[in-house]
Amino acid sequence: MLAHSGLPASFLADAILTTAYLYMRLPNSSIPKGTTPYEQLHSKKPDLSHLRVWGCRCWVNIPREKHVKGGLKMFEGIFVRYEEDRIGWW
């Protein structure tokens, strides 16, 4: 993932966390009936509609309470991680 994205080695930890996140949501031959580790833990299929290419360009929303009149409401970033407790991405 690092080589494909062109990001520096300082993003290795994020790449590893993303790999683990994706691994939990992919079918595994060691689990019966082609289910995923996520399904085994949560008894439901994982939602994959939010998946993005690791290292791609993204836009990060600035929280409304931090908006400055006439200022930016978002800034450009690089997608590097999924969060379990958020709808958006890091």
XYZ file of C-alpha atoms in Angstrom:
90
model
C 0.000 0.000 0.000
C 2.813 2.399 0.830
C 4.615 1.775 -2.452
C 1.442 2.206 -4.504
C 0.415 5.429 -2.745
C 3.822 7.081 -2.871
C 3.498 8.094 0.795
C 6.591 8.061 3.037
C 7.417 5.293 5.517
C 6.089 7.467 8.359
C 2.610 6.278 7.280
C 3.469 2.602 7.898
C 1.407 2.378 11.114
C -1.657 3.761 9.300
C -1.138 1.253 6.484
C -0.990 -1.611 8.996
C -4.161 -0.443 10.795
C -5.988 -0.166 7.467
C -4.815 -3.635 6.440
C -6.201 -5.079 9.688
C -9.486 -3.189 9.214
C -9.883 -4.609 5.697
C -8.793 -8.129 6.724
C -11.629 -8.256 9.270
C -14.124 -7.485 6.488
C -12.918 -9.935 3.824
C -13.950 -13.607 3.492
C -11.459 -15.960 5.040
C -10.937 -19.580 3.970
C -10.345 -20.677 7.572
C -13.843 -19.520 8.591
C -16.781 -21.739 7.562
C -19.214 -20.767 4.812
C -16.986 -18.012 3.427
C -17.944 -15.536 6.122
C -15.737 -12.766 7.471
C -14.166 -12.312 10.909
C -16.422 -9.251 11.288
C -19.520 -11.435 10.727
C -18.306 -13.930 13.310
C -17.922 -11.168 15.910
C -20.996 -9.052 15.149
C -23.455 -11.560 13.586
C -24.061 -9.281 10.594
C -22.389 -8.558 7.281
C -20.004 -5.589 7.237
C -21.006 -2.456 5.322
C -18.383 -1.955 2.611
C -19.935 1.089 0.943
C -17.517 3.475 2.670
C -14.288 1.838 1.457
C -11.842 4.116 -0.355
C -8.419 3.788 -1.973
C -5.749 4.158 0.707
C -3.614 7.250 0.153
C -6.133 8.994 -2.125
C -6.929 12.707 -1.943
C -9.841 13.588 0.322
C -11.524 16.636 1.837
C -11.727 17.037 5.611
C -14.635 19.023 7.061
C -13.791 21.604 9.708
C -16.283 21.309 12.608
C -18.984 23.994 12.489
C -17.938 25.425 15.864
C -14.448 26.122 14.447
C -15.645 27.879 11.282
C -14.360 31.412 10.801
C -16.624 33.844 8.949
C -15.467 33.863 5.334
C -12.939 31.121 6.107
C -12.519 27.598 4.862
C -15.085 24.960 5.780
C -12.866 22.074 4.677
C -9.275 21.383 3.717
C -7.548 18.901 1.434
C -6.027 15.811 3.018
C -4.852 12.270 2.300
C -6.989 9.274 3.253
C -4.921 7.064 5.554
C -7.230 5.389 8.098
C -10.715 4.144 8.932
C -12.109 4.763 12.407
C -14.502 2.328 14.091
C -16.425 5.052 15.919
C -16.795 7.602 13.105
C -18.748 7.823 9.892
C -16.012 9.805 8.146
C -12.379 8.995 7.593
C -9.047 10.196 8.907
